[in-house]
Each structure stands twice: as C-alpha cells, then as structure tokens.
Tab-separated table of C-alpha atoms and ligand atoms in Angstrom:
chain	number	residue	atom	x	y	z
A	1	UNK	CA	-7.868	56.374	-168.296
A	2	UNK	CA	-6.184	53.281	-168.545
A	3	UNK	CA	-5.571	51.433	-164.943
A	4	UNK	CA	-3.497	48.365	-164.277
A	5	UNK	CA	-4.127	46.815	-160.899
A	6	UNK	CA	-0.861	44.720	-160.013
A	7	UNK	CA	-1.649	42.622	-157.565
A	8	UNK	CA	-5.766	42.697	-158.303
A	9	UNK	CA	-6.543	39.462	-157.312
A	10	UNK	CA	-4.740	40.117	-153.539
A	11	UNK	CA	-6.288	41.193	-150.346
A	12	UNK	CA	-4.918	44.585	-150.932
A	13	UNK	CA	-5.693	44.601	-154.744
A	14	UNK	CA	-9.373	43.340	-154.194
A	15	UNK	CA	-9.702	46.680	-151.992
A	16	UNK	CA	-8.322	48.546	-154.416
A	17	UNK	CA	-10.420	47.484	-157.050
A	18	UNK	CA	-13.657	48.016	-155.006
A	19	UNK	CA	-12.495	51.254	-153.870
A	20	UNK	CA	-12.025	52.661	-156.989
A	21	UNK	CA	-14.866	51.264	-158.263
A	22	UNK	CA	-16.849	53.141	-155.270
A	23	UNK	CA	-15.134	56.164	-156.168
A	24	UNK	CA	-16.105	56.857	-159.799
A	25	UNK	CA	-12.653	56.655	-160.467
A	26	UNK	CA	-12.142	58.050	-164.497
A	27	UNK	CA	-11.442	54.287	-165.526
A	28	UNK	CA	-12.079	53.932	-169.216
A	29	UNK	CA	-9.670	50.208	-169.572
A	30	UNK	CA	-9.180	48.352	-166.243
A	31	UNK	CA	-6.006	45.974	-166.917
A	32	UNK	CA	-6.097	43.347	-163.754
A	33	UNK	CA	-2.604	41.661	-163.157
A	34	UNK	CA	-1.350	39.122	-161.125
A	35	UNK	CA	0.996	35.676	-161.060
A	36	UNK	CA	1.249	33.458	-163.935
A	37	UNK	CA	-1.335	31.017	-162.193
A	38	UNK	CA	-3.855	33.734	-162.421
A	39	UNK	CA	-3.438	34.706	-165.958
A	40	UNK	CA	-6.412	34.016	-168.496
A	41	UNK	CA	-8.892	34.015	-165.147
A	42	UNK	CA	-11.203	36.876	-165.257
A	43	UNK	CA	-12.547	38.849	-162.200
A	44	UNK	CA	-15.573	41.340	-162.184
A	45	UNK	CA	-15.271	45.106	-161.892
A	46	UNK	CA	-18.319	47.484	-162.062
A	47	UNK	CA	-21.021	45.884	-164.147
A	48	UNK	CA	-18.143	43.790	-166.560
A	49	UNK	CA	-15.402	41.085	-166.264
A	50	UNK	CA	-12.401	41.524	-167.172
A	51	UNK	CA	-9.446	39.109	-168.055
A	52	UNK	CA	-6.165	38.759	-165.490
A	53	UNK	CA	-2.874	39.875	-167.324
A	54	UNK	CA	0.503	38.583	-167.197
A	55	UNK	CA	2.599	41.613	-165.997
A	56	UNK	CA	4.484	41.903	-169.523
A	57	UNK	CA	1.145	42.488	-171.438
A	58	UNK	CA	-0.278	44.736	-169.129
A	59	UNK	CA	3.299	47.444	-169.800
A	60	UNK	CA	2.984	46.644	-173.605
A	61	UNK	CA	-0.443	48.585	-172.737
A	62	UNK	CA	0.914	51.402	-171.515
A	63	UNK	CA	-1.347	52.224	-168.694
A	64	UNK	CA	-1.910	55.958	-167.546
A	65	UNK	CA	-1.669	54.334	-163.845
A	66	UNK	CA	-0.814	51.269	-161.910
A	67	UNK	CA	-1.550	50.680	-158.512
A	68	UNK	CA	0.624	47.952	-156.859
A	69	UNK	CA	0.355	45.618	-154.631
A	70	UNK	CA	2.155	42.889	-155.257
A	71	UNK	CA	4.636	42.561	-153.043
A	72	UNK	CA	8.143	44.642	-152.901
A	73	UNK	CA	10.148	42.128	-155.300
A	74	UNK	CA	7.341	43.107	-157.993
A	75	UNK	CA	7.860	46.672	-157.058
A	76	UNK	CA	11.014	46.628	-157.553
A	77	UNK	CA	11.365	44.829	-160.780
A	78	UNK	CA	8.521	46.259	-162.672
A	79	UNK	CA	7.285	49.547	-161.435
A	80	UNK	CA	10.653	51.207	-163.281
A	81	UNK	CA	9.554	49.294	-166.679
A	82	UNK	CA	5.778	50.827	-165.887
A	83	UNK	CA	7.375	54.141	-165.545
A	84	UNK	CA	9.866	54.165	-168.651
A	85	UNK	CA	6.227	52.983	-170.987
A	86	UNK	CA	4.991	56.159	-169.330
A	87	UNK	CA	2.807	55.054	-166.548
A	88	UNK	CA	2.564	56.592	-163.138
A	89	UNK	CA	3.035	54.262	-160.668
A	90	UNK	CA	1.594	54.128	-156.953
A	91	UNK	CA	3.097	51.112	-155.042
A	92	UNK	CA	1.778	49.990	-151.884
A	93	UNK	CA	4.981	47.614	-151.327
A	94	UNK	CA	7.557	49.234	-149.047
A	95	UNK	CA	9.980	48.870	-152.209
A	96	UNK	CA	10.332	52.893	-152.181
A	97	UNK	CA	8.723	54.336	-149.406
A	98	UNK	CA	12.339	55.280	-147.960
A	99	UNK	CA	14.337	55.504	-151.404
A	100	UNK	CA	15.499	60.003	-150.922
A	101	UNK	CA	14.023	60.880	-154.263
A	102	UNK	CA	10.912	59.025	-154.478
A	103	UNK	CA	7.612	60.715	-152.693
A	104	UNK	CA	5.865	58.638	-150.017
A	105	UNK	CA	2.665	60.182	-149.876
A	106	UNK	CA	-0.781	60.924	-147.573
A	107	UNK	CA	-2.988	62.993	-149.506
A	108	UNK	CA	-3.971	65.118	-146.384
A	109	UNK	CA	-0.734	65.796	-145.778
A	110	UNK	CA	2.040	66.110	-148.909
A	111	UNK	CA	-0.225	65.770	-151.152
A	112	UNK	CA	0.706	68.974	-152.891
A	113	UNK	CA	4.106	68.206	-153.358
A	114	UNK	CA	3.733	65.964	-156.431
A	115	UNK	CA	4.670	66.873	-159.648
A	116	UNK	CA	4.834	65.565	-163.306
A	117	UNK	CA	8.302	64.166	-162.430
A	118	UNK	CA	6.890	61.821	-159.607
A	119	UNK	CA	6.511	58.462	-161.400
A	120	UNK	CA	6.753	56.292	-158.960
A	121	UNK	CA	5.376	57.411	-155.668
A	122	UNK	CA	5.111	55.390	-152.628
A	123	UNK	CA	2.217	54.891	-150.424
A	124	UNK	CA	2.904	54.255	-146.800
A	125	UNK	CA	2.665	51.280	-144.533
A	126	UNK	CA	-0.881	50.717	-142.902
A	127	UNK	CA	0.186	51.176	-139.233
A	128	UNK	CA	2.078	54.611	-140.240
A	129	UNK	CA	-0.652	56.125	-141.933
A	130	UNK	CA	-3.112	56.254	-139.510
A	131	UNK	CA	-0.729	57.621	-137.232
A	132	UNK	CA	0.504	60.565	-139.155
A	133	UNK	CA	-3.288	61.285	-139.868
A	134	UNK	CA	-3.425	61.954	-136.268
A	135	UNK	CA	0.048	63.062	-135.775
A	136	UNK	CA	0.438	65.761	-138.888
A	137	UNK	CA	-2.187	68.760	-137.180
A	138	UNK	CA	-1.036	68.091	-133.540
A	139	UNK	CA	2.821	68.194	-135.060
A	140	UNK	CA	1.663	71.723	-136.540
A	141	UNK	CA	0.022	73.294	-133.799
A	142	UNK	CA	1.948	72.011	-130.952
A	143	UNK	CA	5.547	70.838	-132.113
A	144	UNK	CA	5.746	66.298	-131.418
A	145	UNK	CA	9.010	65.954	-129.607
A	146	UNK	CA	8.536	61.931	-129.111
A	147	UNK	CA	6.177	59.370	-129.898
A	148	UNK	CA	5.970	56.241	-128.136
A	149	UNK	CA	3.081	53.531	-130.134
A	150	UNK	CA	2.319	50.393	-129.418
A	151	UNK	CA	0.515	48.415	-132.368
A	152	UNK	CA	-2.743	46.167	-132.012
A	153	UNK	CA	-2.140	44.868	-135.616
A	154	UNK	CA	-5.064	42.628	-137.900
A	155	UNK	CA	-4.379	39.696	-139.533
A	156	UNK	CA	-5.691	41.150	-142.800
A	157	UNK	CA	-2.182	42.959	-142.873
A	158	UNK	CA	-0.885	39.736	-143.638
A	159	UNK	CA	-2.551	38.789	-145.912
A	160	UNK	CA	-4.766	35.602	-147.136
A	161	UNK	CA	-2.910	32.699	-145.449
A	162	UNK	CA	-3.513	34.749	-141.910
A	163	UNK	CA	-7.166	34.434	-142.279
A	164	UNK	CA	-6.598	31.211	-143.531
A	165	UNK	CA	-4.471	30.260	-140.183
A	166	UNK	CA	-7.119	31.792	-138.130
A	167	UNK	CA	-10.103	29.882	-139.630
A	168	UNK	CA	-8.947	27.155	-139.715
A	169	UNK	CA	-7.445	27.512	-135.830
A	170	UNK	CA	-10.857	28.495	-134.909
A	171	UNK	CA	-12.292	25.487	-136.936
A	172	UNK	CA	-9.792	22.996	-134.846
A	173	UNK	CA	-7.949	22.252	-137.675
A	174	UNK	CA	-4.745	22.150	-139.099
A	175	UNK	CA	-2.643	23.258	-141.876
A	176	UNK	CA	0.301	25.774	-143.142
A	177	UNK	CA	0.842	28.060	-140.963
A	178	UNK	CA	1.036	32.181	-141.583
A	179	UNK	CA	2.742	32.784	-138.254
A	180	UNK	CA	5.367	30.850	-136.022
A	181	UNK	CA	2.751	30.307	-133.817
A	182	UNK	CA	-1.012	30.737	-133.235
A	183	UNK	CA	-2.531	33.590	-133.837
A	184	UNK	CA	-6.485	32.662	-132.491
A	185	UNK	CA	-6.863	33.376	-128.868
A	186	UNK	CA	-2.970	34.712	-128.941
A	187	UNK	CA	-0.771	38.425	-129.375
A	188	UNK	CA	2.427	37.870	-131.204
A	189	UNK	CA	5.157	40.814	-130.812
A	190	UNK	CA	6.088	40.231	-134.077
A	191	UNK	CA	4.793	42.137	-137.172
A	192	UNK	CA	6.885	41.498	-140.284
A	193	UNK	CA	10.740	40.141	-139.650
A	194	UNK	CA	12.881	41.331	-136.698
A	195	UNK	CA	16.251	43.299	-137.706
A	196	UNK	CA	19.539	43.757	-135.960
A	197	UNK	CA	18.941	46.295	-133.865
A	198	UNK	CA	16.083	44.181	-131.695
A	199	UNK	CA	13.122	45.921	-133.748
A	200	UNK	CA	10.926	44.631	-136.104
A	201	UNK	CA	11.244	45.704	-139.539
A	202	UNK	CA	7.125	46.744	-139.215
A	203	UNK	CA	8.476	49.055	-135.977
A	204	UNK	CA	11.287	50.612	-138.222
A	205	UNK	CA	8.351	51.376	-141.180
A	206	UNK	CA	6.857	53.280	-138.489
A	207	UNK	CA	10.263	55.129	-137.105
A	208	UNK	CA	11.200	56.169	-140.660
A	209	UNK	CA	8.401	56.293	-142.172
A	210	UNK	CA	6.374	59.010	-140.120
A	211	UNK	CA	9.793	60.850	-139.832
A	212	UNK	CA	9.672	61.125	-143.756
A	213	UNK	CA	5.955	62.304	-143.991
A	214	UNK	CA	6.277	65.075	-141.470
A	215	UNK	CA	8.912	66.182	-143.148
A	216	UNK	CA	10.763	66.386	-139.631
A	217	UNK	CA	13.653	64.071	-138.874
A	218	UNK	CA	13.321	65.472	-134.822
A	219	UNK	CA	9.982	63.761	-134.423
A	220	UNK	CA	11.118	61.190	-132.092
A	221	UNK	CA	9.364	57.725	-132.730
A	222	UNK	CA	9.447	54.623	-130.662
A	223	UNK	CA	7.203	51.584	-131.452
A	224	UNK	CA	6.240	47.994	-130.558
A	225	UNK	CA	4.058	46.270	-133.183
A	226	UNK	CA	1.700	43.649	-132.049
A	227	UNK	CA	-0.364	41.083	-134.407
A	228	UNK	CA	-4.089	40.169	-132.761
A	229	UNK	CA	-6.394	37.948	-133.624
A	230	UNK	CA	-8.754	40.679	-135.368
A	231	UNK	CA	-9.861	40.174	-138.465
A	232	UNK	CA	-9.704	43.621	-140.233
A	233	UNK	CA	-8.521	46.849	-138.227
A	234	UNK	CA	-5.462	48.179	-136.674
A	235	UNK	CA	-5.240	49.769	-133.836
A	236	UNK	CA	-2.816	52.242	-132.029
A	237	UNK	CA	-2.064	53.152	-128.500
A	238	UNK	CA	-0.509	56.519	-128.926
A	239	UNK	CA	1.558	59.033	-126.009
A	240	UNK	CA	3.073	62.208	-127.645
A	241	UNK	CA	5.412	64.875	-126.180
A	242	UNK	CA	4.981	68.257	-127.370
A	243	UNK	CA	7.510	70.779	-126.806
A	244	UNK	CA	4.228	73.672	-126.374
A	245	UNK	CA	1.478	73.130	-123.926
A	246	UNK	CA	-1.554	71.401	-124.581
A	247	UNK	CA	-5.191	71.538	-124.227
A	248	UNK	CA	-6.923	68.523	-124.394
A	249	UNK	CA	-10.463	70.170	-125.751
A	250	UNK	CA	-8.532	72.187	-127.976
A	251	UNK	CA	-6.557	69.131	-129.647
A	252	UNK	CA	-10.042	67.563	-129.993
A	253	UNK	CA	-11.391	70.184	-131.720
A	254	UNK	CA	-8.699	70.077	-133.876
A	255	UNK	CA	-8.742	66.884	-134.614
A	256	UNK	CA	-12.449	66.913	-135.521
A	257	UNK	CA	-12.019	69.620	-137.990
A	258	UNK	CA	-8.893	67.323	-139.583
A	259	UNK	CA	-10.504	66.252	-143.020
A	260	UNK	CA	-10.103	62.089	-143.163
A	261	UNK	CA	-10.154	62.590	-138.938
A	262	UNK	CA	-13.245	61.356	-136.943
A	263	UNK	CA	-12.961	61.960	-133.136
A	264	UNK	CA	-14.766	59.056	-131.646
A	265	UNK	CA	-14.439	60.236	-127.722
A	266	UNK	CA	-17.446	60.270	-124.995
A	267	UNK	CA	-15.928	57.612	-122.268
A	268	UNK	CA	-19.576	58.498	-120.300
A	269	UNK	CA	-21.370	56.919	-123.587
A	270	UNK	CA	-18.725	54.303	-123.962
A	271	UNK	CA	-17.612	56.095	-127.147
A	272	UNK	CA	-14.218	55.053	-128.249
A	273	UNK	CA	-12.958	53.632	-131.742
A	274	UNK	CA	-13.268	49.922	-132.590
A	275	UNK	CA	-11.789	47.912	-135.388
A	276	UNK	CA	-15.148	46.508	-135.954
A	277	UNK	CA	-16.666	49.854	-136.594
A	278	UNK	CA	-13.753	51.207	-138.401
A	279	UNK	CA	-14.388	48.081	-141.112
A	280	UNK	CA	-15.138	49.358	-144.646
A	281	UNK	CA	-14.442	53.359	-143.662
A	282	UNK	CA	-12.208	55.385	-145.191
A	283	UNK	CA	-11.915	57.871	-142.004
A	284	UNK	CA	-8.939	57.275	-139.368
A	285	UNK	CA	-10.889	57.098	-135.714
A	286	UNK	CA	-9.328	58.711	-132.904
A	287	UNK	CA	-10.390	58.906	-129.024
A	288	UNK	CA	-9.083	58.185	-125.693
A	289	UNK	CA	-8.023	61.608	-126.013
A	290	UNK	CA	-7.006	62.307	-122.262
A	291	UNK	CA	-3.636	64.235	-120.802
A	292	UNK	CA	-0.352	61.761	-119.551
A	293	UNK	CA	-0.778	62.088	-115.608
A	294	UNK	CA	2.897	61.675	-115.512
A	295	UNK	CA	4.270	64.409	-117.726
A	296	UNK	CA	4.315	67.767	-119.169
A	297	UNK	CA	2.799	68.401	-122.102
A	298	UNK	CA	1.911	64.619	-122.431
A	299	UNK	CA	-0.795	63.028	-125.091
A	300	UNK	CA	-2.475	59.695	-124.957
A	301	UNK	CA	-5.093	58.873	-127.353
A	302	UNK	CA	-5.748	55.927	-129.061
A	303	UNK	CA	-6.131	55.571	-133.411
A	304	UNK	CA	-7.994	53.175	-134.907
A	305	UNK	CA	-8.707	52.180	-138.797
A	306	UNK	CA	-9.552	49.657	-141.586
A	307	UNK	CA	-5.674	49.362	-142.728
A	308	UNK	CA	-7.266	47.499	-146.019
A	309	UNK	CA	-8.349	50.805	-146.745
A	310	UNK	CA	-7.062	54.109	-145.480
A	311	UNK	CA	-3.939	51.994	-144.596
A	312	UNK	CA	-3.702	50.972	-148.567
A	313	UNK	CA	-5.898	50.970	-150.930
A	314	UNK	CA	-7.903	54.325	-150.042
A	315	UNK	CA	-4.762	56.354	-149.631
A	316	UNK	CA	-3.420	54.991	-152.921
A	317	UNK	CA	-6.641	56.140	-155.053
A	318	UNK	CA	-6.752	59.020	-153.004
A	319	UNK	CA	-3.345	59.802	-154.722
A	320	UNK	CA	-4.303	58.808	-157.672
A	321	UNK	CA	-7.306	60.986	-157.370
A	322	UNK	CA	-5.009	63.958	-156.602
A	323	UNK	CA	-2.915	63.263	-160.045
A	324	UNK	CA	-5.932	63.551	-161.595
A	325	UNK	CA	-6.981	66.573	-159.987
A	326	UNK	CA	-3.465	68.249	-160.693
A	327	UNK	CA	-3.230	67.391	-164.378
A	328	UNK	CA	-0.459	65.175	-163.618
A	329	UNK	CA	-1.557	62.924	-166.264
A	330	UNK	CA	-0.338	62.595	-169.624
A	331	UNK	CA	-3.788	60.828	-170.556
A	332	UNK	CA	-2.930	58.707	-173.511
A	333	UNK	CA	-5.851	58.259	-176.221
A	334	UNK	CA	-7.998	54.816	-175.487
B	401	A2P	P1	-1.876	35.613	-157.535
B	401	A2P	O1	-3.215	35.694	-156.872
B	401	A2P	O2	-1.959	35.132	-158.935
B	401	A2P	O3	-0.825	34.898	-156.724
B	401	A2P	P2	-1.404	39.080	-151.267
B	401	A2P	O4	-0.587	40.264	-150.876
B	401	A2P	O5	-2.795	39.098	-150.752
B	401	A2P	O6	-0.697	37.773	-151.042
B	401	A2P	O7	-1.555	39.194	-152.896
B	401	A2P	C1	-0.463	39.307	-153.738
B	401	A2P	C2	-0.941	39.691	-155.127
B	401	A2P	O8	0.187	39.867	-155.983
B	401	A2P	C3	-1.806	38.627	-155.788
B	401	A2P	O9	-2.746	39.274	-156.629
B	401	A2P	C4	-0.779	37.856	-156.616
B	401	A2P	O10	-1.341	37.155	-157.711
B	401	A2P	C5	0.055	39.004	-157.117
B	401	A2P	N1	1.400	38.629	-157.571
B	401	A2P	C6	2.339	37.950	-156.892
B	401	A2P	N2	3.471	37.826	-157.640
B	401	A2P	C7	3.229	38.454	-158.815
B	401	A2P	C8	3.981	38.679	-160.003
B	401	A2P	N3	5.238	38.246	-160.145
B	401	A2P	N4	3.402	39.359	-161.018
B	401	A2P	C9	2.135	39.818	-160.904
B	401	A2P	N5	1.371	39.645	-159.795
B	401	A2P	C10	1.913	38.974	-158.765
C-alpha cells in the first residue's frame, strides 16, 4: 500500500511512523509530509530514508491511506482533497471527531461499524480514549449513569515546545514559552483553550467525545483536565455511577479479559499503573479499582496510558489495520 504520513516529522507523526513500522504494517511506498520548511529533508523508516513531501505532491500520489496529524487547520483543508484522489483518511486532529456523519473510532469498540463509504474517519482525543477503553465493558455490563474524571495530563500532549519549556525550566533557563506559566514543579488546570461555558475545550473532547463512542448520549460525563509536569503518560482519576449493582472482583475480571485492557491492581504489592511504566505500551492500565464509600453503585479506579500511542498513533494504525482486515481498501497498483 501506499501511506502518506501528514504530519511525520511531529511528535504524534514520529509515533506513528514507528508504530507502524513495529507493526508490519502492508507499506509498499511510505510518502512522509510535513510544512514547507521540511520539504526536500529526508527521515528514516524501516531499513530506508525517505524524502519529506509538500502536501500537494503527496495527493498527486494518490495514497491508499493517510494518517494525520497535523493539526485541525490541515485536517480540515486537505483530508477532503485526500479523500476525493481516493485515499482513506484517519485524522488524529479533532477536525471531525464530532462532525454527525463522520466515524470517530476505537477499534475495540466501533470498530465494526466502518464501511467502504468511511473516508475520513476520526480518531479520538488521547484523554478520551483511554477512558472509553475502560468505560465501553463496564457501560455494557452494568449501564454508566455519570462519570466524573479528573485529568493528570503529559506534556507530550502538547507537543514539542512543552518538552522544550520543561527542559529548558529544569535547565534554569529561559525561552518561549508552551504554557502561560511553568509547567516544571507546577499543575496547570488548563488543557487546550477554555470556552464559554467555564470548561476547557480538552474537558468538552472528553464530554462529547465518549458520549459519541458509546453510542449513548445518557452517559453523563463531567471532567477537569489537568497538565503535569510528566513527560509521556496521561493519567485518569475515574468515579462511575451505574444504574445496576456492582461487584468490584467481578468488574476486575472483566476488565482483565477486555482485549487492549491490563488490570494493574494489588495495593498490598504496591501495584497500581504509572505513566512511567505505561511509556512505549500499547495497553490502557487500569487499577485502583475499589467501591465509592459514599454511594450506591459507585466506581473509582484510576486509567493510565502512553497517550503518544494508544491515545494516537496506536489507535490510528489499529484502524488502519482494521480497513485492511475488512477489505476496505481499494488497493491501487504500486
Ligand atoms: P514541520 O515539522 O515541518 O513543521 P506537532 O504536532 O508535534 O507540532 O507536529 C505538527 C506536524 O505537522 C509537523 O510534522 C509539521 O511539520 C506538520 N505540519 C504543520 N503544518 C503543516 C502543513 N500545512 N502541511 C503539512 N504538514 C504540516
């Protein structure tokens, strides 16, 4: 097949191109794009090196696929010309995600609802798919009435200039700035831009978002998103109401038999998930599996994963994967 990578030579992109190198993804042509200042550079995939595209030459090629991840103006502009040369499109940006007839997409959980006339399919925000990884069996077996998360969100999420900030913050030095303020040594209740309604646009992705994947608009969803100074790794503080009754060993055995779900959970070990051991897996962790004290029917548990890759890049060749696996693909002849 013939893959464009918009957005290779990103933090997202870079993840994408290793994961699908790890994968044995079917590509025959790799086409790396990013900006104009990137064009004519060349970056390594597998055992070769390939050369960076402008986005214009890399839709007069046609691609079977193109991942994006290039932010949602790019989305938004040049996924539909990707589409109408015949290429399906998987775009990480949240361009989409809530657009009524495009798909927004966790393998594990809607995955069988794509079809031939999905072009452009969305993949969700990092923070919301972790969540629903957790969320979709317990949803099934005991009915989510609300969820209330609170975010402990990576700088990675950002992007390069956050590590940048940080490094340099933690070097004593300084320079621009990712964040109004910094982010070593600090929390900052303020993941992406803040809307009208008080929220951040980040707590609204998870609202609508999970709402959309469950297929349930009843599902409840409250959330506070908070950016700490961790390199790579989100994590989640999670309480759920169920409308049935709950068992906590049962919901852990459940979740341990949820494919892309690890239960990480023996408090007398000290066995819990970590960002740092979530780094470079493509599993979503989940412990601190224990029963509200203060209500009926009451969850908390606590989700951790590396939101480079289950939160993006993973899920998106995951999808792709599942294309594949469907015959979704009109494979054009390379
Ligand atoms: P470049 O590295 O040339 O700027 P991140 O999300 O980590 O900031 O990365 C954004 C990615 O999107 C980078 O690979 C960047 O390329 C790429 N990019 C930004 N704008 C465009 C554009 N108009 N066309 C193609 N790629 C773009």
């Amino acid at each position: 097949m013939k893959v464009a990578v918009v957005g290779a030579t990103g933090m997202v992109g870079q993840v994408m191109l290793q994961v699908l190198g790890e994968r044995d993804f079917p590509v025959d042509e790799l086409i790396p794009v990013a900006s104009k200042r990137s064009v004519g550079k060349s970056l390594a995939f597998r055992n070769a090196t390939y050369r960076i595209h402008s986005i214009e030459e890399a839709i007069a090629k046609a691609p079977d696929l193109a991942l994006f991840s290039a932010g949602g103006e790019t989305s938004l502009e040049y996924a539909p010309k990707f589409a109408e040369a015949g290429t399906m499109v998987i775009d990480n940006s949240s361009a989409w995600r809530m657009d009524p007839v495009k798909k927004l997409i966790v393998p594990e959980i809607n995955g069988e609802t794509l079809t031939q006339e999905d072009k452009i399919i969305a993949n969700p925000n990092c923070s919301t798919i972790q969540l629903v990884m957790v969320l979709n069996p317990l949803h099934k077996k005991y009915g989510i009435k609300r969820v209330v998360v609170s975010t402990y969100q990576s700088i990675s999420g950002t992007g390069i200039k956050a590590m940048e900030q940080m490094q340099r913050e933690r070097a004593g030095e300084k320079g621009e700035m990712a964040y109004p303020y910094p982010i070593d040594g600090n929390c900052l209740p303020h993941c992406d831009v803040f809307l009208e309604n008080g929220y951040t646009k980040e707590e609204m992705k998870l609202t609508n978002e999970t709402k959309k994947i469950l297929a349930d608009d009843t599902v409840l969803v409250s959330a506070t998103a908070v950016r700490v100074p961790v390199s790579g790794g989100h994590s989640e503080s999670v309480n759920i109401a169920f409308e049935k009754e709950i068992h906590t060993g049962d919901i852990r055995k459940l979740l341990s038999e949820t494919a892309g779900v690890t239960v990480q959970d023996n408090v007398d070990l000290n066995v819990y998930p970590m960002p740092l051991m979530a780094k470079g897996k493509d599993d979503v962790f989940v412990g601190r599996i224990r029963r509200d004290l203060t209500q009926v029917n009451t969850l908390n548990v606590w989700i951790v994963a590396d939101n480079l890759r289950k939160g993006a890049a993973t899920n998106a060749v995951q999808i792709a994967e599942l294309l594949v696996k469907k015959h979704l693909f009109n494979v054009s002849s390379t």
